[in-house]
Coordinates of C-alpha atoms in Angstrom, one line a residue:
M1 CA -1.3 -126.1 99.9
E2 CA -0.9 -124.8 103.5
G3 CA 2.4 -123.1 102.5
E4 CA 0.7 -121.5 99.5
R5 CA -2.2 -120.2 101.7
A6 CA 0.3 -118.8 104.2
A7 CA 2.1 -116.9 101.5
E8 CA -1.0 -115.3 100.1
P9 CA -1.3 -112.4 102.6
G10 CA 2.3 -111.5 101.8
T11 CA 1.8 -111.7 98.1
F12 CA -1.3 -109.5 98.4
A13 CA 0.5 -107.0 100.5
A14 CA 3.4 -106.9 98.1
L15 CA 1.1 -106.3 95.1
H16 CA -1.4 -103.9 96.6
G17 CA 0.4 -102.5 99.7
P18 CA 1.7 -99.4 97.9
A19 CA -1.8 -98.5 96.6
L20 CA -3.4 -99.2 100.0
R21 CA -0.8 -97.2 101.9
A22 CA -1.2 -94.3 99.4
S23 CA -5.0 -94.3 100.0
G24 CA -4.6 -94.4 103.7
V25 CA -6.2 -97.9 104.2
P26 CA -5.1 -99.0 107.7
A27 CA -3.1 -102.3 107.6
R28 CA -5.4 -104.0 110.1
Y29 CA -8.0 -104.3 107.3
W30 CA -5.7 -105.7 104.6
D31 CA -6.1 -109.4 105.3
S32 CA -9.9 -109.1 105.5
L33 CA -9.9 -107.1 102.3
R34 CA -7.9 -109.8 100.6
C35 CA -10.4 -112.5 101.7
K36 CA -13.4 -110.4 100.5
L37 CA -11.8 -109.7 97.2
E38 CA -10.8 -113.3 96.6
A39 CA -14.3 -114.6 97.5
E40 CA -16.1 -111.5 96.0
V41 CA -17.9 -110.8 99.3
F42 CA -20.2 -107.8 99.2
D43 CA -21.5 -107.7 102.7
A44 CA -22.3 -104.0 103.1
G45 CA -26.0 -104.9 103.1
E46 CA -25.5 -106.6 106.5
F47 CA -24.3 -103.4 108.1
F48 CA -25.9 -100.5 106.1
G49 CA -29.1 -99.4 104.7
I50 CA -30.2 -96.6 102.3
M51 CA -32.8 -94.1 103.5
Q52 CA -34.8 -91.7 101.3
V53 CA -34.8 -88.2 102.7
E54 CA -38.2 -86.5 102.8
E55 CA -38.6 -83.2 101.0
V56 CA -38.8 -80.1 103.3
E57 CA -42.4 -78.8 103.6
E58 CA -43.0 -75.7 101.5
E59 CA -44.1 -73.6 104.5
E60 CA -40.7 -74.2 106.1
E61 CA -38.8 -72.8 103.2
G62 CA -38.5 -69.4 104.6
D63 CA -36.7 -70.7 107.7
E64 CA -33.0 -69.7 107.5
E65 CA -31.7 -72.8 109.3
V66 CA -33.6 -75.0 106.9
E67 CA -32.3 -73.1 103.9
E68 CA -28.8 -73.5 105.3
E69 CA -29.3 -77.3 105.6
L70 CA -30.6 -77.4 102.0
K71 CA -27.5 -75.7 100.8
K72 CA -25.4 -78.5 102.4
K73 CA -27.3 -81.2 100.5
P74 CA -25.0 -82.8 98.0
N75 CA -27.4 -82.7 95.1
P76 CA -29.5 -79.6 95.6
G77 CA -32.6 -79.7 93.4
N78 CA -31.9 -83.3 92.5
E79 CA -34.8 -85.3 94.0
P80 CA -35.2 -87.8 95.5
C81 CA -32.3 -87.5 97.9
F82 CA -30.9 -90.5 99.8
K83 CA -28.5 -91.2 102.6
V84 CA -26.8 -94.3 103.9
I85 CA -27.0 -95.2 107.6
V86 CA -25.6 -98.0 109.8
T87 CA -28.4 -100.5 110.4
N88 CA -26.4 -103.3 112.1
E89 CA -27.8 -103.6 115.7
N90 CA -24.3 -103.8 117.1
G91 CA -23.1 -100.7 115.2
L92 CA -19.6 -100.8 113.7
Q93 CA -16.2 -100.8 115.4
A94 CA -13.3 -99.2 113.6
S95 CA -10.9 -101.5 115.4
N96 CA -12.6 -104.6 114.0
P97 CA -10.3 -106.0 111.2
N98 CA -13.5 -107.0 109.2
S99 CA -14.8 -103.4 109.1
I100 CA -13.8 -102.9 105.5
F101 CA -16.3 -103.2 102.6
L102 CA -16.3 -103.6 98.9
I103 CA -18.4 -101.3 96.6
D104 CA -19.0 -102.4 93.1
H105 CA -18.8 -100.0 90.1
A106 CA -22.0 -99.6 88.1
W107 CA -20.3 -97.9 85.1
T108 CA -16.6 -97.7 84.2
Y109 CA -15.6 -95.7 81.1
R110 CA -13.4 -93.2 79.5
V111 CA -15.1 -89.8 78.8
E112 CA -14.8 -90.0 75.0
H113 CA -16.8 -93.3 75.1
A114 CA -19.6 -92.2 77.5
R115 CA -22.2 -91.2 75.0
Q116 CA -21.7 -94.2 72.8
Q117 CA -22.0 -96.6 75.8
L118 CA -25.2 -94.9 77.0
L119 CA -26.6 -95.4 73.6
Q120 CA -25.5 -99.0 73.1
V121 CA -25.2 -100.8 76.4
P122 CA -28.6 -102.4 77.3
G123 CA -30.0 -101.0 80.5
L124 CA -27.1 -98.6 81.2
L125 CA -29.0 -95.3 80.5
H126 CA -32.0 -96.6 82.5
R127 CA -29.8 -97.4 85.5
M128 CA -27.8 -94.2 85.4
A129 CA -31.0 -92.1 85.0
N130 CA -32.5 -93.8 88.1
L131 CA -29.3 -93.3 90.1
M132 CA -29.0 -89.7 89.2
G133 CA -32.7 -88.7 89.4
V134 CA -33.0 -88.1 85.7
D135 CA -36.5 -88.6 84.2
F136 CA -36.3 -91.5 81.8
H137 CA -38.9 -94.2 81.4
G138 CA -38.6 -95.3 77.8
E139 CA -37.0 -98.4 76.4
V140 CA -35.0 -96.6 73.6
P141 CA -32.3 -94.1 74.7
D142 CA -33.3 -90.6 73.7
E143 CA -31.0 -87.6 73.2
G144 CA -32.5 -85.5 76.0
S145 CA -32.0 -88.2 78.7
I146 CA -28.4 -88.9 77.4
K147 CA -27.6 -85.2 77.5
Q148 CA -28.9 -84.9 81.1
V149 CA -26.9 -88.0 82.3
L150 CA -23.8 -86.6 80.7
Q151 CA -24.4 -83.3 82.6
E152 CA -25.3 -84.9 85.9
M153 CA -22.6 -87.7 85.9
W154 CA -19.9 -85.2 87.2
K155 CA -21.7 -85.2 90.6
Y156 CA -21.2 -89.0 90.8
N157 CA -17.9 -89.7 89.0
Q158 CA -14.8 -91.0 90.6
T159 CA -11.5 -91.6 88.8
Y160 CA -8.3 -93.6 88.7
Q161 CA -5.4 -94.0 86.3
L162 CA -3.4 -97.0 85.3
S163 CA 0.3 -96.5 86.0
Q164 CA 1.5 -98.8 83.2
G165 CA 0.7 -99.3 79.5
T166 CA 0.6 -97.1 76.4
A167 CA -0.3 -93.4 76.5
E168 CA -3.8 -94.3 75.5
E169 CA -4.1 -96.9 78.4
K170 CA -2.9 -94.3 80.9
V171 CA -5.8 -91.9 80.0
P172 CA -7.9 -91.5 83.2
V173 CA -10.7 -94.0 83.8
W174 CA -13.9 -92.7 85.3
Y175 CA -16.4 -94.8 87.2
I176 CA -19.7 -94.4 89.0
M177 CA -20.2 -96.5 92.2
D178 CA -23.2 -98.7 92.5
E179 CA -26.4 -97.4 94.1
F180 CA -25.1 -98.0 97.6
G181 CA -21.8 -96.2 97.0
S182 CA -23.4 -93.3 95.1
R183 CA -25.8 -92.6 97.9
I184 CA -23.0 -91.9 100.4
Q185 CA -23.2 -88.2 101.0
H186 CA -20.6 -85.6 101.7
S187 CA -19.5 -84.3 105.1
D188 CA -16.7 -82.0 106.1
E189 CA -16.4 -84.4 109.1
P190 CA -16.8 -87.7 107.5
T191 CA -17.5 -91.0 109.3
F192 CA -15.9 -93.1 106.5
A193 CA -13.2 -93.0 103.9
T194 CA -13.3 -94.5 100.4
A195 CA -10.6 -95.3 97.8
P196 CA -10.5 -97.1 94.4
L197 CA -8.4 -100.3 94.3
F198 CA -7.4 -102.2 91.2
Y199 CA -7.5 -105.9 92.1
M200 CA -4.6 -107.4 90.1
S201 CA -5.7 -111.0 90.0
Q202 CA -9.1 -110.2 88.6
Q203 CA -8.1 -107.1 86.7
I204 CA -11.1 -105.4 88.2
A205 CA -11.4 -102.1 90.1
Y206 CA -13.5 -101.8 93.2
T207 CA -14.0 -99.0 95.8
V208 CA -13.1 -99.9 99.4
L209 CA -15.0 -98.3 102.3
W210 CA -13.8 -98.2 105.9
P211 CA -14.8 -96.4 109.1
L212 CA -12.9 -93.5 110.6
R213 CA -14.4 -94.0 114.0
D214 CA -16.8 -96.2 115.9
L215 CA -20.5 -95.9 114.8
E216 CA -23.8 -96.8 116.4
T217 CA -27.0 -98.0 114.8
G218 CA -28.6 -95.1 112.9
D219 CA -25.4 -93.1 112.4
E220 CA -25.0 -91.8 108.9
V221 CA -22.3 -93.0 106.5
T222 CA -20.5 -90.0 105.0
R223 CA -17.3 -89.3 103.1
D224 CA -15.4 -86.1 102.3
Y225 CA -15.9 -85.3 98.6
A226 CA -12.8 -83.0 98.8
Y227 CA -10.7 -85.5 100.8
G228 CA -7.2 -84.4 101.6
E229 CA -7.7 -80.7 100.8
T230 CA -7.3 -78.3 103.7
D231 CA -7.4 -74.9 102.0
R232 CA -10.9 -73.5 102.6
L233 CA -11.2 -71.6 99.3
I234 CA -10.0 -74.6 97.3
R235 CA -12.4 -76.9 99.2
K236 CA -15.3 -74.5 98.4
C237 CA -14.4 -74.6 94.7
M238 CA -14.0 -78.4 94.7
L239 CA -17.5 -78.8 96.3
L240 CA -19.3 -76.5 93.8
P241 CA -20.9 -79.5 91.9
W242 CA -22.8 -80.4 95.1
A243 CA -22.9 -77.0 96.9
P244 CA -23.3 -74.2 94.3
A245 CA -21.8 -70.9 95.4
E246 CA -20.3 -67.8 93.9
V247 CA -16.6 -67.0 94.1
L248 CA -16.9 -63.7 92.2
D249 CA -14.9 -61.9 94.9
V250 CA -11.7 -63.8 93.9
N251 CA -9.4 -61.7 91.6
Y252 CA -9.1 -63.7 88.4
S253 CA -5.9 -62.0 87.3
T254 CA -3.1 -64.5 86.7
P255 CA 0.3 -62.8 86.7
E256 CA 3.4 -64.8 85.9
P257 CA 4.3 -67.2 88.8
S258 CA 7.2 -66.4 91.2
E259 CA 10.8 -67.5 90.6
D260 CA 10.3 -70.3 93.2
H261 CA 7.7 -71.8 90.9
Y262 CA 10.2 -72.2 88.1
Q263 CA 12.9 -73.4 90.5
A264 CA 10.5 -76.1 91.8
I265 CA 9.9 -77.2 88.1
L266 CA 13.6 -77.5 87.6
N267 CA 14.0 -79.6 90.7
E268 CA 11.1 -81.9 89.8
N269 CA 12.5 -82.4 86.3
K270 CA 15.9 -83.3 87.8
E271 CA 17.7 -81.3 85.2
K272 CA 21.2 -80.3 86.0
L273 CA 22.1 -77.0 84.3
P274 CA 25.4 -76.7 82.4
V275 CA 28.3 -74.6 83.4
A276 CA 29.2 -71.7 81.0
I277 CA 31.4 -72.8 78.1
S278 CA 33.1 -71.1 75.2
P279 CA 31.4 -71.7 71.8
P280 CA 33.0 -74.7 70.2
V281 CA 35.1 -74.0 67.0
Y282 CA 35.1 -76.6 64.3
D283 CA 37.1 -77.1 61.1
E284 CA 35.1 -75.8 58.2
N285 CA 35.2 -79.2 56.5
K286 CA 34.7 -81.3 59.6
I287 CA 32.6 -84.4 59.2
F288 CA 30.3 -84.7 62.3
K289 CA 29.6 -88.0 63.9
V290 CA 25.9 -88.2 64.9
Y291 CA 24.5 -90.5 67.5
T292 CA 20.7 -90.8 67.3
D293 CA 17.9 -93.1 68.4
I294 CA 15.4 -91.5 66.0
Q295 CA 14.6 -93.8 63.0
Q296 CA 13.4 -90.9 60.8
V297 CA 16.9 -89.3 61.2
L298 CA 18.7 -92.5 60.5
N299 CA 16.6 -93.1 57.4
N300 CA 16.6 -89.6 55.9
L301 CA 19.8 -87.7 56.9
K302 CA 22.0 -88.0 53.8
H303 CA 24.1 -84.9 54.0
P304 CA 27.8 -85.6 53.3
R305 CA 29.0 -83.7 56.4
F306 CA 27.2 -86.0 58.8
V307 CA 27.9 -89.7 59.5
F308 CA 26.3 -92.0 62.1
T309 CA 28.0 -93.6 65.0
D310 CA 26.7 -96.3 67.3
D311 CA 29.0 -95.2 70.1
E312 CA 27.5 -92.3 72.1
R313 CA 30.9 -91.4 73.6
D314 CA 32.4 -91.0 70.1
A315 CA 29.7 -88.6 68.9
D316 CA 30.0 -84.9 68.0
I317 CA 26.2 -84.5 67.9
L318 CA 23.6 -86.2 70.2
Y319 CA 20.2 -86.2 68.6
N320 CA 18.0 -88.0 71.1
F321 CA 14.3 -88.7 71.2
S322 CA 14.1 -88.8 75.0
H323 CA 14.7 -85.8 77.3
F324 CA 18.4 -85.1 78.2
K325 CA 18.9 -84.2 81.9
D326 CA 22.6 -84.0 82.9
Y327 CA 23.8 -80.9 81.0
R328 CA 26.3 -80.2 83.8
S329 CA 28.4 -83.3 83.2
L330 CA 28.2 -82.8 79.4
S331 CA 29.3 -79.2 79.7
E332 CA 32.2 -80.1 82.0
E333 CA 33.4 -83.3 80.3
R334 CA 32.5 -82.8 76.6
P335 CA 31.7 -79.2 75.9
H336 CA 32.3 -79.6 72.2
V337 CA 29.4 -82.1 71.8
M338 CA 26.3 -80.5 70.4
L339 CA 22.8 -81.8 71.1
N340 CA 19.2 -81.3 69.9
Q341 CA 17.8 -79.9 73.2
F342 CA 18.0 -76.9 75.4
P343 CA 18.0 -76.9 79.2
C344 CA 14.6 -75.7 80.5
E345 CA 12.9 -76.0 77.1
N346 CA 10.0 -77.6 79.0
L347 CA 9.0 -73.9 79.6
L348 CA 7.8 -74.0 76.0
T349 CA 6.7 -77.5 75.5
V350 CA 4.6 -78.1 78.7
K351 CA 1.2 -76.4 78.5
D352 CA 1.1 -74.8 81.9
C353 CA 4.7 -73.4 81.5
L354 CA 3.9 -72.1 78.1
A355 CA 1.0 -70.1 79.5
S356 CA 3.2 -68.8 82.4
I357 CA 6.1 -67.5 80.2
S358 CA 3.7 -66.0 77.7
R359 CA 2.4 -63.6 80.3
R360 CA 5.7 -61.7 79.8
V361 CA 4.2 -60.4 76.6
G362 CA 1.5 -57.7 76.4
R363 CA -1.2 -57.9 79.1
P364 CA -0.7 -59.4 82.6
D365 CA -3.2 -62.2 81.7
G366 CA -1.3 -63.2 78.6
P367 CA -0.9 -62.1 75.0
R368 CA -3.7 -62.0 72.4
W369 CA -2.1 -64.9 70.5
L370 CA -2.6 -67.4 73.4
P371 CA -6.1 -68.4 74.5
R372 CA -6.8 -67.4 78.1
T373 CA -5.3 -70.2 80.1
F374 CA -5.5 -71.3 83.8
N375 CA -3.4 -73.9 85.6
L376 CA -6.1 -75.8 87.5
H377 CA -3.5 -76.8 90.1
T378 CA -2.3 -73.3 91.0
E379 CA -5.0 -71.0 89.6
F380 CA -8.2 -73.0 90.4
P381 CA -10.2 -70.3 92.2
Q382 CA -9.2 -67.7 89.7
F383 CA -10.6 -69.8 86.9
I384 CA -13.9 -70.4 88.8
S385 CA -14.2 -66.7 89.3
Y386 CA -13.5 -65.9 85.7
F387 CA -15.9 -68.5 84.5
Q388 CA -18.7 -67.2 86.7
Q389 CA -18.0 -63.6 85.7
R390 CA -18.3 -64.6 82.0
E391 CA -21.5 -66.5 82.8
R392 CA -22.9 -63.4 84.5
R393 CA -22.0 -61.2 81.5
G394 CA -23.6 -63.7 79.1
E395 CA -20.2 -64.3 77.3
D396 CA -19.3 -67.6 75.6
N397 CA -18.0 -70.1 78.2
H398 CA -16.7 -73.0 76.2
W399 CA -13.4 -74.3 77.5
I400 CA -10.9 -77.0 76.5
C401 CA -9.4 -79.0 79.4
K402 CA -6.0 -80.5 78.6
P403 CA -3.3 -82.5 80.5
W404 CA -0.1 -80.6 81.0
N405 CA 2.1 -82.9 78.9
L406 CA 0.2 -85.3 76.8
A407 CA 0.0 -84.9 73.0
R408 CA -2.3 -86.1 70.2
S409 CA -5.4 -84.7 72.0
L410 CA -5.3 -87.5 74.6
D411 CA -7.5 -86.8 77.7
T412 CA -8.5 -83.5 76.2
H413 CA -12.2 -82.4 76.6
I414 CA -14.3 -79.5 75.4
T415 CA -17.1 -78.4 77.7
N416 CA -19.2 -75.5 78.9
N417 CA -20.1 -77.5 82.1
L418 CA -18.2 -76.1 85.1
N419 CA -18.7 -79.3 87.1
S420 CA -17.0 -81.3 84.4
I421 CA -13.9 -79.0 84.6
I422 CA -13.8 -79.0 88.4
R423 CA -13.9 -82.8 88.4
H424 CA -11.3 -83.3 85.6
R425 CA -8.9 -81.5 87.9
E426 CA -8.9 -84.6 90.1
S427 CA -7.7 -87.0 87.4
S428 CA -4.3 -85.6 86.3
P429 CA -2.6 -82.2 86.2
K430 CA -4.6 -80.1 83.8
V431 CA -4.8 -76.6 82.2
V432 CA -8.0 -75.2 81.0
S433 CA -8.0 -72.8 78.0
K434 CA -10.7 -70.7 76.4
Y435 CA -12.0 -72.8 73.5
I436 CA -11.9 -70.9 70.2
E437 CA -15.6 -70.4 69.5
N438 CA -15.0 -68.3 66.4
P439 CA -12.3 -70.1 64.4
V440 CA -11.4 -69.2 60.8
L441 CA -12.9 -72.2 58.9
F442 CA -11.9 -73.9 55.7
Q443 CA -14.3 -75.0 53.0
R444 CA -14.0 -78.8 52.3
E445 CA -16.1 -79.6 49.3
D446 CA -17.1 -83.0 50.7
V447 CA -18.0 -81.8 54.2
G448 CA -18.5 -78.0 54.5
M449 CA -16.8 -75.4 56.7
V450 CA -14.4 -77.2 59.0
K451 CA -11.9 -76.4 61.7
F452 CA -8.2 -76.6 60.7
D453 CA -4.9 -76.1 62.4
I454 CA -1.4 -75.3 61.0
R455 CA 1.8 -76.9 62.1
Y456 CA 5.1 -75.0 61.5
V457 CA 8.5 -76.5 62.3
V458 CA 10.8 -73.9 63.9
L459 CA 14.5 -74.3 64.4
L460 CA 16.2 -72.7 67.4
R461 CA 19.8 -72.2 66.6
S462 CA 20.8 -70.2 69.8
V463 CA 19.3 -68.3 72.7
N464 CA 21.8 -65.5 73.2
P465 CA 21.8 -64.1 70.6
L466 CA 18.3 -65.4 69.8
K467 CA 18.5 -67.0 66.4
L468 CA 15.2 -68.6 65.2
Y469 CA 14.3 -70.1 61.8
V470 CA 11.0 -71.3 60.4
Y471 CA 10.8 -74.1 57.9
D472 CA 9.1 -72.7 54.8
V473 CA 6.8 -75.8 54.3
F474 CA 4.0 -76.1 56.8
W475 CA 1.5 -78.8 57.5
L476 CA -2.3 -78.8 57.8
R477 CA -4.8 -80.8 59.7
F478 CA -8.5 -80.7 59.2
S479 CA -11.7 -81.7 61.1
N480 CA -13.8 -84.3 59.3
R481 CA -17.2 -82.7 60.1
A482 CA -18.6 -79.2 59.7
F483 CA -18.0 -77.0 62.7
S484 CA -20.7 -75.9 65.0
L485 CA -20.6 -75.1 68.7
D486 CA -22.5 -78.2 69.8
E487 CA -22.0 -82.0 70.2
L488 CA -18.8 -81.1 72.1
D489 CA -17.9 -84.8 72.4
D490 CA -17.9 -85.3 68.6
Y491 CA -14.1 -85.8 68.1
E492 CA -14.3 -85.4 64.3
K493 CA -16.1 -82.1 64.6
H494 CA -13.9 -80.4 67.2
F495 CA -10.5 -81.9 66.8
T496 CA -8.1 -82.0 63.9
V497 CA -5.6 -84.8 64.9
M498 CA -6.8 -87.7 62.8
N499 CA -3.4 -89.5 62.3
Y500 CA -3.8 -91.8 65.4
V501 CA -7.5 -92.6 65.3
P502 CA -8.2 -96.0 63.7
G503 CA -10.7 -96.0 60.9
V504 CA -10.9 -92.2 60.6
T505 CA -10.4 -90.3 57.4
L506 CA -7.2 -88.2 57.3
K507 CA -7.5 -85.2 54.9
Q508 CA -4.2 -84.1 53.5
V509 CA -3.6 -80.9 51.5
H510 CA -0.1 -79.7 50.6
C511 CA 0.6 -76.1 51.8
D512 CA 1.0 -74.7 48.3
E513 CA -2.5 -76.1 47.3
F514 CA -3.9 -74.8 50.6
I515 CA -2.7 -71.3 50.1
L516 CA -4.4 -71.2 46.7
L517 CA -7.7 -72.5 48.2
F518 CA -7.4 -70.3 51.3
E519 CA -7.0 -67.1 49.2
K520 CA -9.9 -68.1 47.0
Q521 CA -12.1 -68.5 50.1
Y522 CA -10.7 -65.4 51.8
P523 CA -9.6 -63.0 49.0
E524 CA -9.3 -60.1 51.5
Y525 CA -6.7 -62.0 53.5
P526 CA -3.6 -62.8 51.4
W527 CA -1.5 -65.6 52.9
T528 CA 1.6 -63.4 52.8
T529 CA 0.0 -61.1 55.3
V530 CA -1.3 -63.9 57.5
K531 CA 2.2 -65.5 57.5
V532 CA 3.8 -62.2 58.6
D533 CA 1.4 -62.2 61.6
I534 CA 2.2 -65.8 62.4
F535 CA 6.0 -65.3 62.3
K536 CA 5.7 -62.2 64.5
V537 CA 3.9 -64.3 67.1
F538 CA 6.6 -67.0 67.0
A539 CA 9.2 -64.3 67.5
E540 CA 7.4 -62.9 70.5
L541 CA 7.0 -66.3 72.0
F542 CA 10.7 -67.2 71.8
Q543 CA 11.7 -63.7 73.0
A544 CA 9.5 -64.3 76.1
A545 CA 10.9 -67.8 76.6
S546 CA 14.5 -66.5 76.5
A547 CA 14.0 -63.2 78.3
K548 CA 15.2 -64.5 81.6
P549 CA 18.1 -66.7 82.6
A550 CA 17.6 -70.4 83.4
P551 CA 15.6 -71.8 85.2
F552 CA 13.2 -68.9 84.5
G553 CA 13.8 -69.1 80.7
I554 CA 15.4 -71.4 78.2
C555 CA 19.0 -71.8 79.1
D556 CA 21.7 -70.1 77.0
Y557 CA 23.8 -73.2 76.3
T558 CA 26.0 -72.7 73.2
S559 CA 26.1 -76.4 72.3
S560 CA 22.3 -76.7 72.2
R561 CA 20.1 -76.7 69.1
A562 CA 16.5 -77.7 68.8
V563 CA 13.6 -78.5 66.5
Y564 CA 10.0 -77.7 67.7
A565 CA 6.6 -78.0 66.0
I566 CA 4.2 -75.1 66.8
D567 CA 0.5 -75.9 66.3
L568 CA -1.8 -72.9 65.8
M569 CA -5.2 -71.9 64.6
L570 CA -6.6 -68.7 63.3
K571 CA -9.6 -67.0 64.9
W572 CA -11.7 -64.0 64.0
D573 CA -11.1 -60.8 66.0
T574 CA -11.9 -57.2 65.6
T575 CA -9.6 -54.2 65.8
R576 CA -10.5 -51.0 67.8
D577 CA -11.7 -49.4 64.6
G578 CA -14.0 -52.3 63.8
K579 CA -11.9 -54.1 61.2
R580 CA -12.3 -57.9 61.1
I581 CA -8.9 -59.6 61.3
M582 CA -7.5 -63.1 61.5
L583 CA -5.6 -63.6 64.8
P584 CA -3.1 -66.5 65.2
Q585 CA -3.7 -68.6 68.3
I586 CA -0.9 -70.8 69.5
L587 CA -2.2 -74.2 70.7
E588 CA 1.0 -75.9 71.8
V589 CA 4.7 -76.3 71.2
N590 CA 6.0 -79.9 70.6
F591 CA 9.4 -81.3 71.4
N592 CA 10.9 -83.7 68.9
P593 CA 7.8 -83.7 66.7
D594 CA 6.9 -86.5 64.4
C595 CA 8.4 -85.6 61.0
D596 CA 7.1 -88.6 59.0
R597 CA 5.1 -86.4 56.6
A598 CA 8.0 -83.9 56.3
C599 CA 10.3 -86.7 55.2
K600 CA 7.8 -88.4 52.9
Y601 CA 7.1 -85.3 50.8
H602 CA 10.4 -83.4 51.3
P603 CA 13.2 -86.0 51.4
T604 CA 15.8 -83.3 52.1
F605 CA 14.0 -82.2 55.3
F606 CA 16.6 -83.5 57.8
N607 CA 19.5 -82.4 55.5
N608 CA 18.1 -78.9 55.7
V609 CA 17.5 -79.1 59.4
F610 CA 21.0 -80.3 60.2
S611 CA 22.7 -77.9 57.8
T612 CA 20.8 -75.0 59.4
L613 CA 21.3 -76.0 63.1
F614 CA 24.8 -77.5 63.1
L615 CA 26.6 -76.0 60.1
D616 CA 25.1 -72.5 60.1
E617 CA 24.4 -73.0 56.4
T618 CA 21.0 -72.0 55.3
D619 CA 21.3 -71.5 51.5
N620 CA 18.7 -73.7 49.7
C621 CA 17.5 -75.1 53.0
H622 CA 13.9 -73.8 52.7
V623 CA 14.1 -71.8 56.0
T624 CA 13.3 -68.2 56.9
C625 CA 15.2 -66.5 59.7
I626 CA 12.6 -64.6 61.8
V627 CA 14.8 -63.5 64.7

């Protein structure tokens, strides 16, 4: 037993040391933290107390100093206001190994479940309303109180992400600390630091609190709500939920980033660019050996000119699901081997890069076919300024906040709450795009007018010269509820990706049937005209993506071929002469898309794809060359 006890600190440090170090928790506290976690010791009450701050008298409101102090309050206008102070008569010494404390979490959730939990978890709405100063005294949750809590919670939210598990399990978790933790106010010169810690043995997350200096009785416990950020403008923007201010003087123009930006992306991706090679020449009757780890290809590629091999070194074509990195070695050692990827294609398939390269088309802030998009990491103040300018002009301000590189609408949120967007920036790298508030809708007899999006598969044969094909069959996805610009957390109203949501209806319409129904609903807009506009947009996008050499554009590698899926919507717009038009809006470009439906309804799909990309034969392949 003694040996086991002695080993425990080492085990704890091995398990939790990386997270504690990353959070800056001094090592002197680790063993005490281990003991408190193991015994579930919440002893903050022995050292701290919560004080209610009195309201400032009305006659003092004209005093400039008082007004300045009010501006610094973390929750202006949110009464009552509290602060936490040291109550222990001996104060608190930062050097004491026991000066670390556990804070429990009152509510842990993922954003998409927040409303449902407030409705269904007994006592949760009442507790959150009390904590946030929201007026709610009833027994039964009411819509007004829930809406207020969902608005106010962004002033109290903290977040963490699990590093392992499925894509769904890695979606950021949000939590609100208990009343003690939530009362700790902001200071630019904080007395304490906090950090979330996921305690492995209990599978529970806590927040840990430790002092940054010695404190005396009566000193206030504060933390920095913008911890780690030193840039004054960024800090100001991060603190807007608690200290409202205007940043209208910031120029919200977002020109294309510098070449250094793209070079940094290449370095981060660890892609090694190929050397220049001569285009490989093959015998016109050659049988190509294909190495692939994609089951849909293995099951559906039946073309006689392609056979499968289990030996990657023996292959003429590499058709991989995962991203290929070392193009240099491939180009030097096996230049004849073709593959289903282009170097630097992430400039198309990662959302922030897509927005960046699209700025090469049309206006400096981006083309009309891409919703106005900001990278919240590099264009944060510009977005805040743009949002506030739109607000001042009374323009629609609904936005969709998306991770850079997750698909299937995971961790994607629609909101007109600026605080929500500001805080979402803390969870994972995000872009924010103008939400399409005036989409072209489709009449579903069973539901009404719903949102829909369109998926086209495009085949990139070469970059220089640019050779781009579109598969003639396209796919459709529909919302399940009638569209309106409210209930922004109603997934089935605002999203169209229903394939991966259990228990949800998936509406399927073949493109031929869709065209007939669409033209019946919109007789002034024949699909042939709409399609011309869509294909023109695709051409402009790929021209922009290949306009510069790698790493500033997709690399011209003659052995590369690729299949992408482009998801788009149509929105209503008006020409200068007042004519109402349907304008294609690109939503995202997907690498190695799921082709299950394509194979199910069109069994020759992969035969057509391989014939177009690797044989340069397009007859009877159901493809249209657009560039």
